[in-house]
PDB file of C-alpha atoms in Angstrom:
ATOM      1  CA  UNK A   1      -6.465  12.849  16.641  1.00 38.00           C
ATOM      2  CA  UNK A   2      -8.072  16.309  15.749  1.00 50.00           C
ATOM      3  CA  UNK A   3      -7.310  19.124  18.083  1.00 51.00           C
ATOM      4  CA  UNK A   4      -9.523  21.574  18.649  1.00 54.00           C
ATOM      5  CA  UNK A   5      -7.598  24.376  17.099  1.00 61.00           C
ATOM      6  CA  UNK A   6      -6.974  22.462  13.937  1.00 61.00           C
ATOM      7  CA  UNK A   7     -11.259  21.906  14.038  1.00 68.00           C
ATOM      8  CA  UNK A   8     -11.748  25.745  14.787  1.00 89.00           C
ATOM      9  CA  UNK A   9      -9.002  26.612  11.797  1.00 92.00           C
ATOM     10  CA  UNK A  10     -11.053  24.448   9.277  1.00 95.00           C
ATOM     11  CA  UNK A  11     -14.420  25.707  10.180  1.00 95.00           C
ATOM     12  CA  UNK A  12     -13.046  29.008  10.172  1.00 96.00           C
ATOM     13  CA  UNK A  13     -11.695  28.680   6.679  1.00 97.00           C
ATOM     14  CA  UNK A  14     -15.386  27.002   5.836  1.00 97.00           C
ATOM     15  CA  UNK A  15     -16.295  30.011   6.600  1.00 97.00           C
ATOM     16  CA  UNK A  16     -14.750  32.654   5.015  1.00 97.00           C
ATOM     17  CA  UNK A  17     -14.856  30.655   1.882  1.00 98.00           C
ATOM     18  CA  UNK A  18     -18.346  30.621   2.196  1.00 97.00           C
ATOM     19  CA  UNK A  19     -18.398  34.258   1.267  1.00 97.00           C
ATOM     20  CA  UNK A  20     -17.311  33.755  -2.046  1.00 98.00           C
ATOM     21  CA  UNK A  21     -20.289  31.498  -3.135  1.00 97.00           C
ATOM     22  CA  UNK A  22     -21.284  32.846  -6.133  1.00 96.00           C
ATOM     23  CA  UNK A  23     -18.238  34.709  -7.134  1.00 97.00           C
ATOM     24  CA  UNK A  24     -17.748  34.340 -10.976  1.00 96.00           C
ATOM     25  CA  UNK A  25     -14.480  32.902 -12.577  1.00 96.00           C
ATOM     26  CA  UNK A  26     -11.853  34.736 -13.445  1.00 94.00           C
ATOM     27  CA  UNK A  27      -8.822  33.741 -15.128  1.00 92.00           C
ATOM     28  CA  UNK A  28      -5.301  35.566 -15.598  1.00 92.00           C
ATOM     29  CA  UNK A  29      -6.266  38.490 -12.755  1.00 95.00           C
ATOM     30  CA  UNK A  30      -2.276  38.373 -11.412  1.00 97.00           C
ATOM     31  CA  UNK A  31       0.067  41.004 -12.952  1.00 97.00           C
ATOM     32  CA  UNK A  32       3.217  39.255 -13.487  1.00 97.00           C
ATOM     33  CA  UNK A  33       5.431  37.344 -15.549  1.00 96.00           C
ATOM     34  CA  UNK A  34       9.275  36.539 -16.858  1.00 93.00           C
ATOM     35  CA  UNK A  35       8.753  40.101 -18.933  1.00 94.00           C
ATOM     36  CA  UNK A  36       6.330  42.398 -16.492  1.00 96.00           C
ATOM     37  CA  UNK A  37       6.638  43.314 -13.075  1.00 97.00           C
ATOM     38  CA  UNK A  38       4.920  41.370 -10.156  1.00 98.00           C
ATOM     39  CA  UNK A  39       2.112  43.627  -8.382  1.00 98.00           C
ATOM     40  CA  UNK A  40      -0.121  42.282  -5.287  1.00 98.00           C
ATOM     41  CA  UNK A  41      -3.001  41.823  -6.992  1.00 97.00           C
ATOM     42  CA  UNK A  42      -6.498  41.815  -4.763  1.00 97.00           C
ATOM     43  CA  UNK A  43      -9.122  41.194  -6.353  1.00 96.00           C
ATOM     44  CA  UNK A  44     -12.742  39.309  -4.691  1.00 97.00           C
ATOM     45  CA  UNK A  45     -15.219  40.087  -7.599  1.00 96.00           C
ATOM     46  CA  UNK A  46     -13.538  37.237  -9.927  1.00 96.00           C
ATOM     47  CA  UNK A  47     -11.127  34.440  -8.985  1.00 97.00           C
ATOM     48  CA  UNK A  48      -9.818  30.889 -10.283  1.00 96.00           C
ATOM     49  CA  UNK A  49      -9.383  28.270  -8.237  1.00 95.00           C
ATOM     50  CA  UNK A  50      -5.691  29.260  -7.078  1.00 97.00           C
ATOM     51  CA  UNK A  51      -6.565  33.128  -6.276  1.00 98.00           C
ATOM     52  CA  UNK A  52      -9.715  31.586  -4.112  1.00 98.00           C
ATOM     53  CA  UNK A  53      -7.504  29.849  -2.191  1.00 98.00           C
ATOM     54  CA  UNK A  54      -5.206  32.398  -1.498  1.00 98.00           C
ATOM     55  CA  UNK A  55      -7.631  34.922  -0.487  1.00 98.00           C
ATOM     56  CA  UNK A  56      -9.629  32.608   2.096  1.00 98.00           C
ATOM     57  CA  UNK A  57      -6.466  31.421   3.544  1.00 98.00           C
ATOM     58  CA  UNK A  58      -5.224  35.236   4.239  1.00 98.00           C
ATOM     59  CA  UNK A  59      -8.291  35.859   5.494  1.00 97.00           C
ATOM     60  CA  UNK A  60      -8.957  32.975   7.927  1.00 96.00           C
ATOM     61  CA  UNK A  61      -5.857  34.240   9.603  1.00 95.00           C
ATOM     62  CA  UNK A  62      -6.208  38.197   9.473  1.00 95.00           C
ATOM     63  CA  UNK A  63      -8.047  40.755  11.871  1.00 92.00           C
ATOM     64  CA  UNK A  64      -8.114  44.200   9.823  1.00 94.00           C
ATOM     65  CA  UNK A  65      -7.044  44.770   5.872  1.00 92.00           C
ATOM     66  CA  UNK A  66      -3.488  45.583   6.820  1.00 92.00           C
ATOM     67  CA  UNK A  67      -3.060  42.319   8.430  1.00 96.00           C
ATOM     68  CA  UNK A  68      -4.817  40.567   5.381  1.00 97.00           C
ATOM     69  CA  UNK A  69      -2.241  42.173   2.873  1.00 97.00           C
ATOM     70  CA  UNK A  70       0.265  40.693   4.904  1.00 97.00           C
ATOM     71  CA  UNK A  71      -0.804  37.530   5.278  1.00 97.00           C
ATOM     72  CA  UNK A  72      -1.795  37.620   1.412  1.00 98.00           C
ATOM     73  CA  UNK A  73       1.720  38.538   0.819  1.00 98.00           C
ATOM     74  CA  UNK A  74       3.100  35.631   2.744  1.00 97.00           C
ATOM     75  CA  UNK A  75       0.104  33.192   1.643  1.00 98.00           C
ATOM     76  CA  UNK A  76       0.976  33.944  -2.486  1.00 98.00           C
ATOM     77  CA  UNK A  77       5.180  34.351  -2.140  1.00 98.00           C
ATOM     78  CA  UNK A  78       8.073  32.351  -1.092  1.00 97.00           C
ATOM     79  CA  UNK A  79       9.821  34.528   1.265  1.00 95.00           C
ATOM     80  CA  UNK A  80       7.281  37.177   1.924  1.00 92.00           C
ATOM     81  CA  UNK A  81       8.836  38.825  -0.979  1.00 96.00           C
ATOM     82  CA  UNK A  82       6.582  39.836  -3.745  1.00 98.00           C
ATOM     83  CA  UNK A  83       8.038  38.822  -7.234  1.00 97.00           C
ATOM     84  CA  UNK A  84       7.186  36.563 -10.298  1.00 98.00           C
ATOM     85  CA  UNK A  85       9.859  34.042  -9.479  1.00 97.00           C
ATOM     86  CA  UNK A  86       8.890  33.973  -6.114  1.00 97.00           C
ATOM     87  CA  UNK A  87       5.253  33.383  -6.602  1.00 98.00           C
ATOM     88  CA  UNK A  88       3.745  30.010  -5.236  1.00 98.00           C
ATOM     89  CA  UNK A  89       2.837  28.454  -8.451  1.00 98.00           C
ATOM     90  CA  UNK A  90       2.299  24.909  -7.724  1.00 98.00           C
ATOM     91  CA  UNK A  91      -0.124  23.666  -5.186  1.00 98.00           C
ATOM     92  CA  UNK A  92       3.117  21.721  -3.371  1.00 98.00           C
ATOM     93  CA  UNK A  93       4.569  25.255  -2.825  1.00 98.00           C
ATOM     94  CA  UNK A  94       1.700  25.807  -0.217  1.00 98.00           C
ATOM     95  CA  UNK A  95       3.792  23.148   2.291  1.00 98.00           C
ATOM     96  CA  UNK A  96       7.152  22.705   0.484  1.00 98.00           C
ATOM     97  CA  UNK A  97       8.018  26.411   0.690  1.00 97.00           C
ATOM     98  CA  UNK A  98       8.233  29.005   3.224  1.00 97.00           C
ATOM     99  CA  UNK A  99       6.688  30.578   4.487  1.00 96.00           C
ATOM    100  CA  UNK A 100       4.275  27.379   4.955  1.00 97.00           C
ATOM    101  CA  UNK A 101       0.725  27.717   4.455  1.00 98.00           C
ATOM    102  CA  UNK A 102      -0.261  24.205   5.227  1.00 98.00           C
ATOM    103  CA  UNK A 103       1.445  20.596   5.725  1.00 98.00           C
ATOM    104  CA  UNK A 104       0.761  17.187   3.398  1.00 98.00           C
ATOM    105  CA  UNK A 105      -1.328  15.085   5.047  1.00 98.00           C
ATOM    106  CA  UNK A 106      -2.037  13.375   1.986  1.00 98.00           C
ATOM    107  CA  UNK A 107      -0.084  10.093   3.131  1.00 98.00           C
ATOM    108  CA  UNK A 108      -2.301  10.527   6.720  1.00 98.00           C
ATOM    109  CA  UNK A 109      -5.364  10.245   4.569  1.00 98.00           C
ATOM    110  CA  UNK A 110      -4.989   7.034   3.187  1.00 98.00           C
ATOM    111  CA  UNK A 111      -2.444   3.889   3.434  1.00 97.00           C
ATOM    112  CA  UNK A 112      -2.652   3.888  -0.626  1.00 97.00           C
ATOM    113  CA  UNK A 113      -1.222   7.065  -0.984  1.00 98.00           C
ATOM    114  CA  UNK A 114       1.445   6.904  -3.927  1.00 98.00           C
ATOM    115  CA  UNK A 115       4.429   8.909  -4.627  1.00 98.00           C
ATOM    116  CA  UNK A 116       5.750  10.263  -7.447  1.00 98.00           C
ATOM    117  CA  UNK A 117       9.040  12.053  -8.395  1.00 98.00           C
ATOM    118  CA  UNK A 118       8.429  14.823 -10.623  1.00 98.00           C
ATOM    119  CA  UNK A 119      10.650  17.942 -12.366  1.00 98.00           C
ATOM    120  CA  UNK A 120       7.721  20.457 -12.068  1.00 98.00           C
ATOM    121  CA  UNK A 121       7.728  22.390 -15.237  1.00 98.00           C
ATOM    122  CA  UNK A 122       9.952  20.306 -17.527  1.00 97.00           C
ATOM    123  CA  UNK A 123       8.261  20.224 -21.037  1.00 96.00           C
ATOM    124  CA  UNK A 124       9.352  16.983 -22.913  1.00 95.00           C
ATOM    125  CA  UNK A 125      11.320  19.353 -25.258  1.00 96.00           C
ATOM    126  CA  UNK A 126      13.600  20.715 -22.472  1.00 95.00           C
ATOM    127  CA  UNK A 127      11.147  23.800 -22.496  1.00 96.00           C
ATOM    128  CA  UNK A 128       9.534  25.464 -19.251  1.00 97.00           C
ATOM    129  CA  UNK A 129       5.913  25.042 -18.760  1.00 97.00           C
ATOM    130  CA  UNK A 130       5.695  28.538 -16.983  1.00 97.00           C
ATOM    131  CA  UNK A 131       8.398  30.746 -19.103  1.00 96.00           C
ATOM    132  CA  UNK A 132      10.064  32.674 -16.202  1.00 95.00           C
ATOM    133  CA  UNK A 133      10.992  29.917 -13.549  1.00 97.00           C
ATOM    134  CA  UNK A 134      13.102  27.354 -12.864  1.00 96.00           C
ATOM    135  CA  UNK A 135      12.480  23.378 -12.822  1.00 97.00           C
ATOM    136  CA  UNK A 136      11.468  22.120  -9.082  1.00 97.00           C
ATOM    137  CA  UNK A 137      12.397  18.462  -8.567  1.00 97.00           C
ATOM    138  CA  UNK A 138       9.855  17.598  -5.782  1.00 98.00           C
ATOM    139  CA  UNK A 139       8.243  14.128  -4.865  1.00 98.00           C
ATOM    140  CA  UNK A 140       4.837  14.249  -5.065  1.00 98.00           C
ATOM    141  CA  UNK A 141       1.853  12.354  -2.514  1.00 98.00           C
ATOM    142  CA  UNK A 142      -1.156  11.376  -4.590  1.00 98.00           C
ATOM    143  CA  UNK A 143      -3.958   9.243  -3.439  1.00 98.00           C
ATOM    144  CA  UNK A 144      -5.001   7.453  -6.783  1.00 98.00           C
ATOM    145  CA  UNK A 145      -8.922   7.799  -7.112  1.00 97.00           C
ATOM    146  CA  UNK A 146      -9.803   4.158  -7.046  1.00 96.00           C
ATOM    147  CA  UNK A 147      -8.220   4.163  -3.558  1.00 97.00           C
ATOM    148  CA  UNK A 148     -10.542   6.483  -2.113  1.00 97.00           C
ATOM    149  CA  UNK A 149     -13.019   4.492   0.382  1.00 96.00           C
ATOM    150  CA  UNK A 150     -14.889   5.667   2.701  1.00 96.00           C
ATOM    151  CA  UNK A 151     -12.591   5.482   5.085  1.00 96.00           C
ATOM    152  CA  UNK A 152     -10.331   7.710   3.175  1.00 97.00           C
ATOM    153  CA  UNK A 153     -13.090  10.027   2.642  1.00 97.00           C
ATOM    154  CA  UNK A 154     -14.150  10.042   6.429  1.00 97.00           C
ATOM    155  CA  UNK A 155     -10.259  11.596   7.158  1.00 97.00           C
ATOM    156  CA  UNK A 156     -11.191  14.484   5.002  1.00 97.00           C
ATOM    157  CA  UNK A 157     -11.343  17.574   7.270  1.00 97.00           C
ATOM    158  CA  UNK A 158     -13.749  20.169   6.703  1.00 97.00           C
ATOM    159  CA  UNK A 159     -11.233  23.425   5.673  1.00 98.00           C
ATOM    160  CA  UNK A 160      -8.829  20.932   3.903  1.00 98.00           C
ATOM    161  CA  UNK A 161      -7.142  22.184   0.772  1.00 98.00           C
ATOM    162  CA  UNK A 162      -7.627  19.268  -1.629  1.00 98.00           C
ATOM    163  CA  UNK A 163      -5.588  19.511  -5.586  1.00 98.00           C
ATOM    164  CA  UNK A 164      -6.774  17.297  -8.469  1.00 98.00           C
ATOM    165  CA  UNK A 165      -3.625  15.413  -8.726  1.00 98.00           C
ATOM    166  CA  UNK A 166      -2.070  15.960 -12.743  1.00 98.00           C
ATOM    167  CA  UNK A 167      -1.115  13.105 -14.506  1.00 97.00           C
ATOM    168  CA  UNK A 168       1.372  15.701 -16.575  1.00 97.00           C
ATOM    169  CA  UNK A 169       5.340  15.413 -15.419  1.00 95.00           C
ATOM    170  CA  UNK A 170       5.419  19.800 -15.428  1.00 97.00           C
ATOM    171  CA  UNK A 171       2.407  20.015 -12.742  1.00 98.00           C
ATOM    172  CA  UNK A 172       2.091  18.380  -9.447  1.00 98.00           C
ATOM    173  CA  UNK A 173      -2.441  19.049  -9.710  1.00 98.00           C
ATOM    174  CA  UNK A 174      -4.602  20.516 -12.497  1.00 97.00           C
ATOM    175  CA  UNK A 175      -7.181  21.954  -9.754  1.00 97.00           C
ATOM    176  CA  UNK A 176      -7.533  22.971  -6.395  1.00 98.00           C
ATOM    177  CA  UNK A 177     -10.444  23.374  -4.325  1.00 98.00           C
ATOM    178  CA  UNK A 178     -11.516  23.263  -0.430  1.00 98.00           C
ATOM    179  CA  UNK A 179     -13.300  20.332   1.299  1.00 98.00           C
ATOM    180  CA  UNK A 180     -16.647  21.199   3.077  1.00 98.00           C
ATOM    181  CA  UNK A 181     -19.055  18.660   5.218  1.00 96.00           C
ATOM    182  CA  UNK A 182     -22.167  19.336   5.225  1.00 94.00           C
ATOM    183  CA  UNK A 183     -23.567  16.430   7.564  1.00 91.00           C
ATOM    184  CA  UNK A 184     -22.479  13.251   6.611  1.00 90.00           C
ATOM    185  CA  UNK A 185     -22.238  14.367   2.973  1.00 95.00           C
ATOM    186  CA  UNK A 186     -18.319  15.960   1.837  1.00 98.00           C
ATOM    187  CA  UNK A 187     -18.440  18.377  -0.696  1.00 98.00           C
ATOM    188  CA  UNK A 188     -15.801  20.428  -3.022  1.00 98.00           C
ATOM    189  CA  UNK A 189     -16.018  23.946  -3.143  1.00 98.00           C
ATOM    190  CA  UNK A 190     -14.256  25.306  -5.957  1.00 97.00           C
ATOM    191  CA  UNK A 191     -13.970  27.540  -8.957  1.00 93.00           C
ATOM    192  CA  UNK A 192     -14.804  25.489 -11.531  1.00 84.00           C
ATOM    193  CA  UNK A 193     -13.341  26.459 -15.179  1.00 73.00           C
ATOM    194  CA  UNK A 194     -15.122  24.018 -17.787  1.00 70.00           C
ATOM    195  CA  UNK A 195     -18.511  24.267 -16.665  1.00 64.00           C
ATOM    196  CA  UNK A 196     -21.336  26.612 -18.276  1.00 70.00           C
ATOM    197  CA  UNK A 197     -22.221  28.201 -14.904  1.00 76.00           C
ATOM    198  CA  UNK A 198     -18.666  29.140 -13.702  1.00 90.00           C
ATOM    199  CA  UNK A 199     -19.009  30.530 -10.098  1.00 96.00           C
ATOM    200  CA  UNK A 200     -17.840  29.371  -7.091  1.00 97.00           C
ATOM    201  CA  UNK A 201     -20.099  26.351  -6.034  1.00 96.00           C
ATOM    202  CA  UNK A 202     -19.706  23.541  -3.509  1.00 97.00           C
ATOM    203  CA  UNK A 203     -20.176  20.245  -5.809  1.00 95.00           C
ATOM    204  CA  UNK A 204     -20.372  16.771  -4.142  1.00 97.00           C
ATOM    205  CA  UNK A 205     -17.102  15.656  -4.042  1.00 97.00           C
ATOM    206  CA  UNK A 206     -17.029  12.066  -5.381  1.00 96.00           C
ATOM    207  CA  UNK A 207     -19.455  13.557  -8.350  1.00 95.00           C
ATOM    208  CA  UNK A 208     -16.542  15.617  -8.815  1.00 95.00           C
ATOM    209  CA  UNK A 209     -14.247  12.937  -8.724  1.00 96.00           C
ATOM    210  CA  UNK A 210     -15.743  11.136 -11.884  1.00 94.00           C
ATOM    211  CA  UNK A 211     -13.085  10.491 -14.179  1.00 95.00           C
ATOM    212  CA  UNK A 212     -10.401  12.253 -12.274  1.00 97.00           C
ATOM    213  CA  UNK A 213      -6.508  10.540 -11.074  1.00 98.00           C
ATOM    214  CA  UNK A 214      -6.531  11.109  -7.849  1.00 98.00           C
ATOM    215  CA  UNK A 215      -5.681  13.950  -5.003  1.00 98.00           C
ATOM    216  CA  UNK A 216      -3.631  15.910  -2.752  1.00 98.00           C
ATOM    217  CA  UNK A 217      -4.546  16.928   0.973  1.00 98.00           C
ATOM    218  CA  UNK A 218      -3.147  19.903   2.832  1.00 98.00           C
ATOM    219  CA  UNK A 219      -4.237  21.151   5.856  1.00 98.00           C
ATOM    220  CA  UNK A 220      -3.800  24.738   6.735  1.00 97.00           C
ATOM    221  CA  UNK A 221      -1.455  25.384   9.594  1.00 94.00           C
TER     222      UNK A 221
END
């Protein structure tokens, strides 16, 4: 059953995302990596779909820019602490680490949820996918696209945080975007990377589902 606070939390993030309509793509705006320092990087005239997410999530929860740099701190890091190895750089970090930004409700969506066991950023050479970090062993909830009916669609809340699940072993989704209902109709707003027009758009979200594996749900806590 959906409490009011979790409806008011997902309209909220609705619509703060809503702001960024518009906003071009922008790829590789973080400072940070295994050789350069980590800075706190805020930045609203260009973002990809990870840096979108990050922002509109600090902001649904924030009342005044010193709160929002705080919350942005504890929204992007593991621990609060600002640092390249303690960056949340898969999608699964948003409920697997703290602090938590959101739980998987991914198995909640759908009976046919699968699970997968994965070593997040173990190239098939023994390499790292993302020089700098370790290898996360983490199970992974997908919900294969040919299982998503309508009722699987109908348990998609407006404000939830929905990854295109990655058929690669090193990443747990190759995209990440927000769900948005506009009447009976659910959309994807997202910053798409491959497309001519690259700006933050809302897309309808089976279209966008066309050829894709599957997804992951989070909802914001």
């Amino acid at each position: 059953m959906q409490t009011h606070a979790q409806e008011s939390r997902g309209e909220l993030i609705e619509l703060v995302s809503q702001s960024f309509l518009g906003t071009p793509y922008q790829a590789n705006t973080l400072i940070g990596s295994a050789t350069e320092p980590e800075k706190l990087v805020v930045d609203f005239n260009g973002v990809d779909c990870f840096t979108l997410l990050d922002y509109v999530h600090a902001l649904s929860q924030s009342s005044n820019k010193a709160d929002f740099l705080d919350q942005l701190v504890k929204t992007r890091y593991k621990n609060g602490k600002v640092s390249f190895v303690n960056r949340k750089h898969f999608f699964t970090d948003w409920f697997a680490s703290q602090p938590r930004n959101a739980r998987d409700v991914t198995a909640e969506i759908s009976l046919n949820a699968k699970v997968i066991h994965k070593q997040l950023n173990l190239k098939a050479d023994g390499g790292r996918f993302i020089p700098g970090i370790g290898v996360v062993e983490r199970d992974i909830t997908y919900i294969p696209a040919q299982a998503l009916d309508q009722k699987a669609l109908d348990a998609i809340r407006t404000g939830d945080y929905i990854g295109i699940y990655s058929k690669l072993d090193v990443l747990d989704v190759s995209h990440v975007g927000i769900a948005i209902r506009k009447g009976d109709q659910l959309y994807y707003r997202n910053t798409p990377s491959l497309q001519r027009n690259r700006k933050v758009a809302d897309t309808p979200f089976m279209d966008y589902m066309h050829n894709k594996p599957g997804i992951v749900v989070l909802r914001a806590l």
